[in-house]
PDB file of C-alpha atoms and ligand atoms in Angstrom:
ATOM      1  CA  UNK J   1      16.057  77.287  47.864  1.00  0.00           C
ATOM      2  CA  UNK J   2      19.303  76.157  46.398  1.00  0.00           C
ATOM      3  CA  UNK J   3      19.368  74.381  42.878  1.00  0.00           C
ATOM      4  CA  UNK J   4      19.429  70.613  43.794  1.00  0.00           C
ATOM      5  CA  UNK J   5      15.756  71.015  44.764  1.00  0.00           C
ATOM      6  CA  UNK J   6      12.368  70.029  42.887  1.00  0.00           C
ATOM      7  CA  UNK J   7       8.287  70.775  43.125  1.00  0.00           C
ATOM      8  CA  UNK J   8       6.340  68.268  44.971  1.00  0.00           C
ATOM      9  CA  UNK J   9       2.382  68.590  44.212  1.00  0.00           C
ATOM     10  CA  UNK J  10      -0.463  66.789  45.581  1.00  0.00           C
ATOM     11  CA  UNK J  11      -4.186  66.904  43.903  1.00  0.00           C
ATOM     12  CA  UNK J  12      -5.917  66.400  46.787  1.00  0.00           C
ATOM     13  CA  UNK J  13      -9.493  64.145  46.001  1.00  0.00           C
ATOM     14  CA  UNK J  14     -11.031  61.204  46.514  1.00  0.00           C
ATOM     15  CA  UNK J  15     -10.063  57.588  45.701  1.00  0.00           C
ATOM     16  CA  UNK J  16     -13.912  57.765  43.390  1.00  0.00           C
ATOM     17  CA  UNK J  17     -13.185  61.375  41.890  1.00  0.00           C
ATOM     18  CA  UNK J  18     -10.319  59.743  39.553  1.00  0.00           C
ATOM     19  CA  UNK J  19     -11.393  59.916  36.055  1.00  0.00           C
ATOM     20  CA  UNK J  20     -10.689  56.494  35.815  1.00  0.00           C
ATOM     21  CA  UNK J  21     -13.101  55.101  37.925  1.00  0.00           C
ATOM     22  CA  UNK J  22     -16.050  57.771  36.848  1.00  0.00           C
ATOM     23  CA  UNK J  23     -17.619  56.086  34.251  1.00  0.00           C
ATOM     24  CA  UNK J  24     -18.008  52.769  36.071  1.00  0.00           C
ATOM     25  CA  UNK J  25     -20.262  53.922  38.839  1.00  0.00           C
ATOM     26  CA  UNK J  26     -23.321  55.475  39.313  1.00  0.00           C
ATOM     27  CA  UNK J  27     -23.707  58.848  41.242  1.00  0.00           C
ATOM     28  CA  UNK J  28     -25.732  57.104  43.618  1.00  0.00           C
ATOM     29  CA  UNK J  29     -23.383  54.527  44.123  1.00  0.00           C
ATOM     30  CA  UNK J  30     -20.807  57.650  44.152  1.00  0.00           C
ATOM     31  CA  UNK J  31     -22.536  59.418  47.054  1.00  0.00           C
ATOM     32  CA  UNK J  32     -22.809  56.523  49.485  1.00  0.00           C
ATOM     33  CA  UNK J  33     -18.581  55.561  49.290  1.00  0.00           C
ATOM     34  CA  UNK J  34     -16.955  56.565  52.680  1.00  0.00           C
ATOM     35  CA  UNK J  35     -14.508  59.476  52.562  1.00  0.00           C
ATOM     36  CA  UNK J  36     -10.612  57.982  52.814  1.00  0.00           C
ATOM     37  CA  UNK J  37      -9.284  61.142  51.639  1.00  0.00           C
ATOM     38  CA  UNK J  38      -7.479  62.165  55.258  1.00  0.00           C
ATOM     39  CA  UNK J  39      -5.301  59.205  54.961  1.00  0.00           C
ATOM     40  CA  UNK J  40      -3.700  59.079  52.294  1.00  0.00           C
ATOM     41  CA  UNK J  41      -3.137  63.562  52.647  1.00  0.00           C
ATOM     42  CA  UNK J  42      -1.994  62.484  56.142  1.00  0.00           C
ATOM     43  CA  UNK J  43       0.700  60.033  55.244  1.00  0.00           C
ATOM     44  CA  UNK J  44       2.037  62.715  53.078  1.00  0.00           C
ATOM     45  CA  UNK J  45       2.113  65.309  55.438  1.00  0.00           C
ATOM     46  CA  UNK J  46       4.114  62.661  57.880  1.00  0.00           C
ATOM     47  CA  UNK J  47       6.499  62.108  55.100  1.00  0.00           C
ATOM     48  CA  UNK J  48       7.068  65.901  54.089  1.00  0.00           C
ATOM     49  CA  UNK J  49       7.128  66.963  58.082  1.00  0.00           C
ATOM     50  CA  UNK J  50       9.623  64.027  58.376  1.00  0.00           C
ATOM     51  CA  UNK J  51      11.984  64.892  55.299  1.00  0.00           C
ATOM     52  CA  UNK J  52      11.954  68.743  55.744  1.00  0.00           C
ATOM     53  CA  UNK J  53      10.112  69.430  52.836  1.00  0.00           C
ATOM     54  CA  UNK J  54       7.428  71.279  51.693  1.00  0.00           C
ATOM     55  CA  UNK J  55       4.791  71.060  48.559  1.00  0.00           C
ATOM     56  CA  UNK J  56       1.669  72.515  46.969  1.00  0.00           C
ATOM     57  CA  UNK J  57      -1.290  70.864  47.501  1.00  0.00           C
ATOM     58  CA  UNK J  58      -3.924  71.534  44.832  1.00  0.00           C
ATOM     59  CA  UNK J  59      -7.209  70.976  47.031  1.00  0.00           C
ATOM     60  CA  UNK J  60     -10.406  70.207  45.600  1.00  0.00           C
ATOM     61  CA  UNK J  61     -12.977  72.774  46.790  1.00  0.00           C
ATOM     62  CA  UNK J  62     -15.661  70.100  47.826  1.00  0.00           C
ATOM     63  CA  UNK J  63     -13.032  68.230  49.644  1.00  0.00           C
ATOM     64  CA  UNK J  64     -12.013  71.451  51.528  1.00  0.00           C
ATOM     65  CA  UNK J  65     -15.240  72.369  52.508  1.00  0.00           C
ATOM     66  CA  UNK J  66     -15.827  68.719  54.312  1.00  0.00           C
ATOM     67  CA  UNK J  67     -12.463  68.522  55.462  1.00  0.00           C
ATOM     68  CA  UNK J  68     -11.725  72.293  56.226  1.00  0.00           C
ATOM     69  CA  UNK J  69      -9.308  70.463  59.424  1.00  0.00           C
ATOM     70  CA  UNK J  70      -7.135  69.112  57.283  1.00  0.00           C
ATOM     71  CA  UNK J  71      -6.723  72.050  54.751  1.00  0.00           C
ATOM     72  CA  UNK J  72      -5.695  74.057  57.785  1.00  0.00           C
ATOM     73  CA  UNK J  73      -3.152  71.454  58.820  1.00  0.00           C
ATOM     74  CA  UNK J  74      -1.767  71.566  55.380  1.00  0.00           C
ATOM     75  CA  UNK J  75      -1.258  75.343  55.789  1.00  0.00           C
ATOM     76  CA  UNK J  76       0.018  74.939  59.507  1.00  0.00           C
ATOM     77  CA  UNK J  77       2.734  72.818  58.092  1.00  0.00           C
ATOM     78  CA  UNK J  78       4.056  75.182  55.760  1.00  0.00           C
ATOM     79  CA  UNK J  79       2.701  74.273  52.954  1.00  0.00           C
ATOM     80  CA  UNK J  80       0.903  76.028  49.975  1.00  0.00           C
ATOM     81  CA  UNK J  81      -2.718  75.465  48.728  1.00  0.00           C
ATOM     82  CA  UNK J  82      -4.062  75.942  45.651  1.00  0.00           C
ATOM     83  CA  UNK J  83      -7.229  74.925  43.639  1.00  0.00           C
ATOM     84  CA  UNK J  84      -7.901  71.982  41.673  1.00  0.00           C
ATOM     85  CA  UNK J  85     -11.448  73.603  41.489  1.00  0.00           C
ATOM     86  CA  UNK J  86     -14.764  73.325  43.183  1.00  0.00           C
ATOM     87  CA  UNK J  87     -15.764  69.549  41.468  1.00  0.00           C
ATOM     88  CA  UNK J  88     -13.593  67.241  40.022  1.00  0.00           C
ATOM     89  CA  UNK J  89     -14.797  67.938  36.045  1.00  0.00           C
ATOM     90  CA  UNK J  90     -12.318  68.105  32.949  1.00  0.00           C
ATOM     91  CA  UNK J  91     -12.119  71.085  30.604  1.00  0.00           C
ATOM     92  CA  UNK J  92     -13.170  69.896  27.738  1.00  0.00           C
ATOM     93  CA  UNK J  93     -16.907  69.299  30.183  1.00  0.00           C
ATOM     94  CA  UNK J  94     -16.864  73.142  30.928  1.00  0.00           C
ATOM     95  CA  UNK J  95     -17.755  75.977  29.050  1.00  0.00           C
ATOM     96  CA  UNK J  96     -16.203  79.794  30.003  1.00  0.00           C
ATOM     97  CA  UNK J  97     -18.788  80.542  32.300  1.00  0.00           C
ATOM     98  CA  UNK J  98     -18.984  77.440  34.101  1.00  0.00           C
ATOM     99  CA  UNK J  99     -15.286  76.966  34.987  1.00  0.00           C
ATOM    100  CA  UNK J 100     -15.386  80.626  36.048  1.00  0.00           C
ATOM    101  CA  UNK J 101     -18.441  79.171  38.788  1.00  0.00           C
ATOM    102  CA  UNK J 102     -16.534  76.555  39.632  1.00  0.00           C
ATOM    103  CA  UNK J 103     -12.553  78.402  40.276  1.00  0.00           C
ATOM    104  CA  UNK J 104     -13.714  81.261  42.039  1.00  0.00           C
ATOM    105  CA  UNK J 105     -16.314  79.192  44.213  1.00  0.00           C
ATOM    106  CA  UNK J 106     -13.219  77.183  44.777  1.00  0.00           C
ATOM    107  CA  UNK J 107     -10.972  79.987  45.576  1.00  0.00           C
ATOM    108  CA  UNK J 108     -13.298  81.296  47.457  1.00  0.00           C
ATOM    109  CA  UNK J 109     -13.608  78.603  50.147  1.00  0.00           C
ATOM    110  CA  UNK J 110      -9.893  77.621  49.735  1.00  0.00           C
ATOM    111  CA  UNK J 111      -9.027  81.125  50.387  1.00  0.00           C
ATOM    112  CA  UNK J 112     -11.667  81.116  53.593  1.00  0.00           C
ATOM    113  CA  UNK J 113     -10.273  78.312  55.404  1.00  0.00           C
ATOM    114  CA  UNK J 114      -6.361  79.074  54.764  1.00  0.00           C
ATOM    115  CA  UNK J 115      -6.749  83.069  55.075  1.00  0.00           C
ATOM    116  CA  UNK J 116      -4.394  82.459  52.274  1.00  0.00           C
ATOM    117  CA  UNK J 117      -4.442  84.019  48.536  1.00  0.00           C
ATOM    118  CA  UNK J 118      -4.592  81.345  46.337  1.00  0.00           C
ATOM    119  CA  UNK J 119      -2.671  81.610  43.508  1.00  0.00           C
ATOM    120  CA  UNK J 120      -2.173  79.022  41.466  1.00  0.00           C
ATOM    121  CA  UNK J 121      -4.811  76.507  39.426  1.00  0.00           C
ATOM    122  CA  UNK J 122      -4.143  72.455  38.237  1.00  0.00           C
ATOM    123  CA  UNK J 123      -7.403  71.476  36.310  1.00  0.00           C
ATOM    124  CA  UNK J 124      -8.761  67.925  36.273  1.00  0.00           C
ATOM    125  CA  UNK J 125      -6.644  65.250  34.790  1.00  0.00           C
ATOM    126  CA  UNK J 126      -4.197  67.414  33.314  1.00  0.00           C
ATOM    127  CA  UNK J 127      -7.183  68.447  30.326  1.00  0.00           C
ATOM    128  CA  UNK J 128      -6.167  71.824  28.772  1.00  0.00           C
ATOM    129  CA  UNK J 129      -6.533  71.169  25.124  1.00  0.00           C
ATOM    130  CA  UNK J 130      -5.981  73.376  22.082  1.00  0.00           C
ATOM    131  CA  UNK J 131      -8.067  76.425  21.422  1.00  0.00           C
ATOM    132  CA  UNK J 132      -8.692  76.960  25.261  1.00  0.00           C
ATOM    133  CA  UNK J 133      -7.789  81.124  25.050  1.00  0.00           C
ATOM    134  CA  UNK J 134     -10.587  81.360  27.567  1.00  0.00           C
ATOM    135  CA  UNK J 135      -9.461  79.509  29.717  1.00  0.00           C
ATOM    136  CA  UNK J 136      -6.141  81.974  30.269  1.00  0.00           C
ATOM    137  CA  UNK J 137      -8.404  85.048  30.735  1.00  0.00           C
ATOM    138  CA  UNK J 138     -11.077  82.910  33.368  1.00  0.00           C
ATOM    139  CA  UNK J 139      -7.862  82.152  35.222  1.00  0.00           C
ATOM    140  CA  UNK J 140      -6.485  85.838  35.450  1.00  0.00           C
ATOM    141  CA  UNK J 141     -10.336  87.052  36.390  1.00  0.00           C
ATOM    142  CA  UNK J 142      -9.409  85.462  39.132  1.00  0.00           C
ATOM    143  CA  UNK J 143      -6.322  86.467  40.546  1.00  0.00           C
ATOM    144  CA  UNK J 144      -4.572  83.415  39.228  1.00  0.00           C
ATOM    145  CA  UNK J 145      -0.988  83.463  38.547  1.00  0.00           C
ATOM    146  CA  UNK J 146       0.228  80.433  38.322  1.00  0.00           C
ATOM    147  CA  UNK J 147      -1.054  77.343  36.129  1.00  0.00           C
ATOM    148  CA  UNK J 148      -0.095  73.276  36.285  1.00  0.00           C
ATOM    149  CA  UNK J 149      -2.779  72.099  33.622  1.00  0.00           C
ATOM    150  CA  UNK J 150      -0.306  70.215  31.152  1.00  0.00           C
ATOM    151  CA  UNK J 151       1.158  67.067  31.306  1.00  0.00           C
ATOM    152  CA  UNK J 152       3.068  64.824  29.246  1.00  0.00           C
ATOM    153  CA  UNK J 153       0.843  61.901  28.748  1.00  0.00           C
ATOM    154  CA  UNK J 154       1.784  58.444  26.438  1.00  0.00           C
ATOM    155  CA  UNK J 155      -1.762  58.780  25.078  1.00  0.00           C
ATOM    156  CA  UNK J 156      -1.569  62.169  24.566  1.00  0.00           C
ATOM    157  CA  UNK J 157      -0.675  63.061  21.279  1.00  0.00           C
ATOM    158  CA  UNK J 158      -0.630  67.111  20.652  1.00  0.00           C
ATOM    159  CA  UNK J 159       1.598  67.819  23.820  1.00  0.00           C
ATOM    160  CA  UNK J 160       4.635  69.575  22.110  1.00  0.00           C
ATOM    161  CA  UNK J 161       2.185  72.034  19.831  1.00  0.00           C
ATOM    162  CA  UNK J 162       0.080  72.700  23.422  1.00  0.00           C
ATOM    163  CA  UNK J 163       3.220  73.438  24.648  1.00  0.00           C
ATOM    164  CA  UNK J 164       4.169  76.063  22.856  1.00  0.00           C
ATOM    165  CA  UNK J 165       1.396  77.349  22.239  1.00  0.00           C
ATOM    166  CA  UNK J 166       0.834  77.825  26.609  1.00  0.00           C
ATOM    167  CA  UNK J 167       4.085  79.500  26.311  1.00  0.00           C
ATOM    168  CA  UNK J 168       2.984  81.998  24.025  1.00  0.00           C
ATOM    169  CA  UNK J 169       2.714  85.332  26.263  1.00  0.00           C
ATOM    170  CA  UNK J 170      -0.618  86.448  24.064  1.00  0.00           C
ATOM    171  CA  UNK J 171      -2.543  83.474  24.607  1.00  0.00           C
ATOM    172  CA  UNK J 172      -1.649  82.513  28.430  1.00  0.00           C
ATOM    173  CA  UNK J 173      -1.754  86.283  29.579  1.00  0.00           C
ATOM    174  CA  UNK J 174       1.309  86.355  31.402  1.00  0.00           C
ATOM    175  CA  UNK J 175       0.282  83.173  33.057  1.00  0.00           C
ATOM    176  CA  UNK J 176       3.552  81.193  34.614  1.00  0.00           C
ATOM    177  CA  UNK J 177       2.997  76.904  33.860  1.00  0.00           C
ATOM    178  CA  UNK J 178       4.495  74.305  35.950  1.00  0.00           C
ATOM    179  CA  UNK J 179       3.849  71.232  33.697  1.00  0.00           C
ATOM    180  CA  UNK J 180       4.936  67.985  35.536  1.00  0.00           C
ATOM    181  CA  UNK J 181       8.556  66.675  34.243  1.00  0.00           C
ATOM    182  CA  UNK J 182       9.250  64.081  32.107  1.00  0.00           C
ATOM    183  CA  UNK J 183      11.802  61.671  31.395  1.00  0.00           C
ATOM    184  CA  UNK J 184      14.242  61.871  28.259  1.00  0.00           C
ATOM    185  CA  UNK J 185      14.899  58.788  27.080  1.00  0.00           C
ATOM    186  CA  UNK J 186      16.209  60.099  23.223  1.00  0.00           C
ATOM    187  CA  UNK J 187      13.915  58.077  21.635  1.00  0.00           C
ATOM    188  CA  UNK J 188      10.852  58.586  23.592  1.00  0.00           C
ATOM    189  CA  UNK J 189       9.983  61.263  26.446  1.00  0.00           C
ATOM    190  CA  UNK J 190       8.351  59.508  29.668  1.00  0.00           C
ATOM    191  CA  UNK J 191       5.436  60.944  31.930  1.00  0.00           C
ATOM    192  CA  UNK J 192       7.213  61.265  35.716  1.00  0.00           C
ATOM    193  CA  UNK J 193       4.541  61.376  38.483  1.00  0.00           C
ATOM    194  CA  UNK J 194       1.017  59.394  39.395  1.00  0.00           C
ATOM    195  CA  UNK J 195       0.439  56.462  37.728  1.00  0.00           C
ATOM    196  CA  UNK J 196       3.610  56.181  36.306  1.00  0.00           C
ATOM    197  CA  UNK J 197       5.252  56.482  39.301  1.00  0.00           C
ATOM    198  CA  UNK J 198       3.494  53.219  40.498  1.00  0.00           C
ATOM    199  CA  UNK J 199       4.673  51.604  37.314  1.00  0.00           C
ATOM    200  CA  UNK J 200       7.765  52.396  37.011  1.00  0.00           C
ATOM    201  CA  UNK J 201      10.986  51.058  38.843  1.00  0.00           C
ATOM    202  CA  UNK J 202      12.088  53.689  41.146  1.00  0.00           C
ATOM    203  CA  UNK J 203      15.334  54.996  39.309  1.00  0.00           C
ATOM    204  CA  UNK J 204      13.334  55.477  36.577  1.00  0.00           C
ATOM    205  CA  UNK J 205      11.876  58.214  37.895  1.00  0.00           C
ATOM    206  CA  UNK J 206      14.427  59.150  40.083  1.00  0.00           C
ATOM    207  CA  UNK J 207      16.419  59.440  36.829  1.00  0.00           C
ATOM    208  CA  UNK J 208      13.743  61.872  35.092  1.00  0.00           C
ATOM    209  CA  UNK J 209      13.764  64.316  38.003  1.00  0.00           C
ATOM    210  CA  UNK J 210      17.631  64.231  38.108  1.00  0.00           C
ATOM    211  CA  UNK J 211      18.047  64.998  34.292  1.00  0.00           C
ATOM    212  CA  UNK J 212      14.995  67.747  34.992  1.00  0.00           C
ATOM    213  CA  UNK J 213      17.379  69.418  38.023  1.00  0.00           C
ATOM    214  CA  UNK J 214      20.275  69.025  35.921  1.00  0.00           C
ATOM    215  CA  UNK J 215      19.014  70.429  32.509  1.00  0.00           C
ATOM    216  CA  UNK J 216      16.217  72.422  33.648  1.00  0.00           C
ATOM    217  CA  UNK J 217      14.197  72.430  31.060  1.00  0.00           C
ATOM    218  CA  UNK J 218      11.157  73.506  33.310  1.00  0.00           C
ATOM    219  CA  UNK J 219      11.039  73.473  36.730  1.00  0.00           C
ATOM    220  CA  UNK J 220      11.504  69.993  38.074  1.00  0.00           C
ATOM    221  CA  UNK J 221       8.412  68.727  39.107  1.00  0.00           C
ATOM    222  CA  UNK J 222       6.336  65.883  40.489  1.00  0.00           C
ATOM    223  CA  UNK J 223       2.781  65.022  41.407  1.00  0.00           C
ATOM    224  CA  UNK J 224       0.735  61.921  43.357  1.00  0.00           C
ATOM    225  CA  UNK J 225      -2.456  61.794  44.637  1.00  0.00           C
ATOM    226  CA  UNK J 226      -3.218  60.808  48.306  1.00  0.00           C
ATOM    227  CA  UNK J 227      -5.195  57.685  46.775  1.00  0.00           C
ATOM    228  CA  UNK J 228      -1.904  56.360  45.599  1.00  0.00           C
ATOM    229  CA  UNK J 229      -0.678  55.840  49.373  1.00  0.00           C
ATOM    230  CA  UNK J 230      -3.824  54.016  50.136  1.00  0.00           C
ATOM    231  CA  UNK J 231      -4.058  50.489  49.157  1.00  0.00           C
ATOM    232  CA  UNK J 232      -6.746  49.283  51.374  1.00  0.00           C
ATOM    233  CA  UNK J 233      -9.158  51.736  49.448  1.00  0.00           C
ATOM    234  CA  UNK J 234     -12.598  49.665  48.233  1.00  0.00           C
ATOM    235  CA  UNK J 235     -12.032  47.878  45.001  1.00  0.00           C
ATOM    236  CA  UNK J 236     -14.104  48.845  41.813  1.00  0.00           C
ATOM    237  CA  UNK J 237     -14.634  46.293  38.975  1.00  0.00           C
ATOM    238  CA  UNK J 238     -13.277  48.442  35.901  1.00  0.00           C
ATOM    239  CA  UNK J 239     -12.004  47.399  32.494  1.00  0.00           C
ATOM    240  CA  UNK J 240      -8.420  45.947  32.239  1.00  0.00           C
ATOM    241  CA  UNK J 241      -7.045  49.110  31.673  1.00  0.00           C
ATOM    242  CA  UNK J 242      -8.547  51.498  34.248  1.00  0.00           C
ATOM    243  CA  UNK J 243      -8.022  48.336  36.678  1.00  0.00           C
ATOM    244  CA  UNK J 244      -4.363  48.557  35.947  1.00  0.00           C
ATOM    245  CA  UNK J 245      -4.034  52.446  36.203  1.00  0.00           C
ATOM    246  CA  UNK J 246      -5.978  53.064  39.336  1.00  0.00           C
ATOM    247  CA  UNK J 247      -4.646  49.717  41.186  1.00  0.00           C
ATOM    248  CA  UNK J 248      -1.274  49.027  40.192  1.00  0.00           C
ATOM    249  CA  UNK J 249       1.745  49.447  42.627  1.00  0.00           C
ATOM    250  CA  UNK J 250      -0.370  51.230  45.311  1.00  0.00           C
ATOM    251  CA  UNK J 251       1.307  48.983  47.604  1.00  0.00           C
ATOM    252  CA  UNK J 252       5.109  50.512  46.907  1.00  0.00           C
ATOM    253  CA  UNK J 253       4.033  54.254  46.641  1.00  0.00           C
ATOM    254  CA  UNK J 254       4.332  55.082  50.118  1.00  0.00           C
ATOM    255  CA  UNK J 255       8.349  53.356  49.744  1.00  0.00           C
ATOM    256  CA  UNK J 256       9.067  54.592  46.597  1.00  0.00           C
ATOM    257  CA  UNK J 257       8.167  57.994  47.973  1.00  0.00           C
ATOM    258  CA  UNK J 258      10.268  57.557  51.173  1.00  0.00           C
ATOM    259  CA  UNK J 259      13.230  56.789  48.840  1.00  0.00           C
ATOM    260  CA  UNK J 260      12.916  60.099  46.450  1.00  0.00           C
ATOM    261  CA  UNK J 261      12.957  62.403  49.415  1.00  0.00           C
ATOM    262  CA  UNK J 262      15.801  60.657  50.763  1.00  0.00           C
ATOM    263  CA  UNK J 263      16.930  61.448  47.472  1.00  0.00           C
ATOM    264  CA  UNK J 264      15.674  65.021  46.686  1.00  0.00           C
ATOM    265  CA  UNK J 265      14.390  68.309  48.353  1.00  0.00           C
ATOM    266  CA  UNK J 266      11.246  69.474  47.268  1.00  0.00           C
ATOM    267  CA  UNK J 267       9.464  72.859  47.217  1.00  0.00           C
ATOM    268  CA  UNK J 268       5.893  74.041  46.904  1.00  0.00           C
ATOM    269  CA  UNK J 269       5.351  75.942  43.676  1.00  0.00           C
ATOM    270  CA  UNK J 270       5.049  79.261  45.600  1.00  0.00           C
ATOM    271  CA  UNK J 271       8.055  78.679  47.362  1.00  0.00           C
ATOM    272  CA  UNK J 272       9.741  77.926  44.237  1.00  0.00           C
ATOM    273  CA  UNK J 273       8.872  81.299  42.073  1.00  0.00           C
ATOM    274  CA  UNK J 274       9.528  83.747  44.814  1.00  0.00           C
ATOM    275  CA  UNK J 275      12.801  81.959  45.224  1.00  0.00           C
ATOM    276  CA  UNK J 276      13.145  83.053  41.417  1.00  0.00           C
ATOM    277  CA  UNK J 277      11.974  86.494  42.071  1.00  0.00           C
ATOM    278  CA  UNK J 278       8.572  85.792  39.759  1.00  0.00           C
ATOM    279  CA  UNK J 279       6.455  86.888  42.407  1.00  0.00           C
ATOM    280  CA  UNK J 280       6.651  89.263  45.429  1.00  0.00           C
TER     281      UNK J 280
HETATM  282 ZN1   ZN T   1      -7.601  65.448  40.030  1.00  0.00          ZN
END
């Protein structure tokens, strides 16, 4: 890998497993929604087979186990999977033993499928919160040794103290994190990736990933969902806001997208850390 190159990652779930959407329909209503999952996964696998590059795809493990074809075509194609664990639940809604249940059912049916050790972990909407020790040693139980649980968020307000606090060897056992990157503005720091990547005009982000490559801070890194390359999804009636972040600019995504890897190469996360000698 030379240095010009970046982390592409892909939560791979349903358009109705978004947080966003959750609270606005029943699980009845849940359970009867067609899957669309394999489109939106598929586009991006044309796009990454058609640039050259390759990504991690963090697969949820009820997703896998009804779409166990298209978890092995991710793998065929060079990629890496890893777990976004078995159900699509934030931290903060687990205790110890019941994130344990869910990663290493995950792993375990990721791992089936791909014949592949999975190694690395990105929990639900980016939810690590303060205090979450446990959550370190449930990850290493499990052979984990890579984590992708932090973002930068605009309504997130603890995100430099959670920082270092991740980076703090006794707490995250040795654990390496590949937060998403953010843009640098002086004034204010800007989420890259998602929603925000909808939102924003494309140099923005462009911009953010540059300054990441040049500076690196962390490893440069990005993240969409296949939902965000699917605009003909079925509409929800949400509030204003959830409206706005689940709908917005799902249109462009599949353009913008075209545009940054015309622009930059990306890397799964494996790819990336044996390329830095982290793991053998
Ligand atoms: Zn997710």
């Amino acid at each position: 890998m030379n240095s010009s190159e970046a982390i592409f990652t892909v939560d791979v779930e349903e358009y109705f497993q978004a947080e966003n959407i959750q609270d606005s329909l029943s699980k009845q209503k849940i359970a009867s929604l067609p899957s669309r999952v394999e489109i939106g996964t598929r586009k991006l696998l044309d796009l990454l087979a058609h640039h050259g590059g390759t990504a991690t795809f963090f697969v949820l493990g009820c997703v896998a186990e009804k779409h166990p074809c298209l978890i092995k075509d991710i793998v065929q194609a060079g990629h890496e999977v890893a777990s976004h664990g078995y159900e699509h639940i934030p931290l903060h809604k687990h205790t110890p033993t019941s994130f344990d249940a869910d990663l290493s059912r995950s792993i375990k049916i990721l791992g089936d499928i791909t014949g592949q050790t999975i190694i690395g972990y990105r929990a639900t909407s980016f939810s690590i919160a303060p205090n979450m020790e446990w959550f370190f040693s449930v990850l290493k139980k499990n052979g984990i040794v890579y984590d992708s649980s932090l973002s930068l968020s605009l309504f997130r307000k603890n995100y430099r103290s959670l920082w270092s606090d991740i980076l703090s060897s006794q707490k995250n056992l040795g654990i390496l994190e590949f937060p998403p990157s953010y843009i640098n503005l002086g004034f204010i720091r800007l989420p890259i990736g998602g929603g925000y990547f909808r939102a924003y005009p494309y140099w923005l982000t462009k911009y953010g990933l540059s300054q990441s490559i040049a500076q690196r801070r962390t490893p440069p890194l990005f993240y969409i969902h296949p939902w965000e390359l699917d605009p003909s999804q079925p509409r929800f009636s949400l509030s204003p806001f959830n409206l706005m972040r689940h709908y917005m600019g799902l249109s462009s995504t599949e353009t913008k997208l075209k545009r940054l890897f015309s622009n930059i190469e990306f890397a799964s996360i494996r790819k990336y850390i044996m390329s830095q000698h982290y793991y053998a």
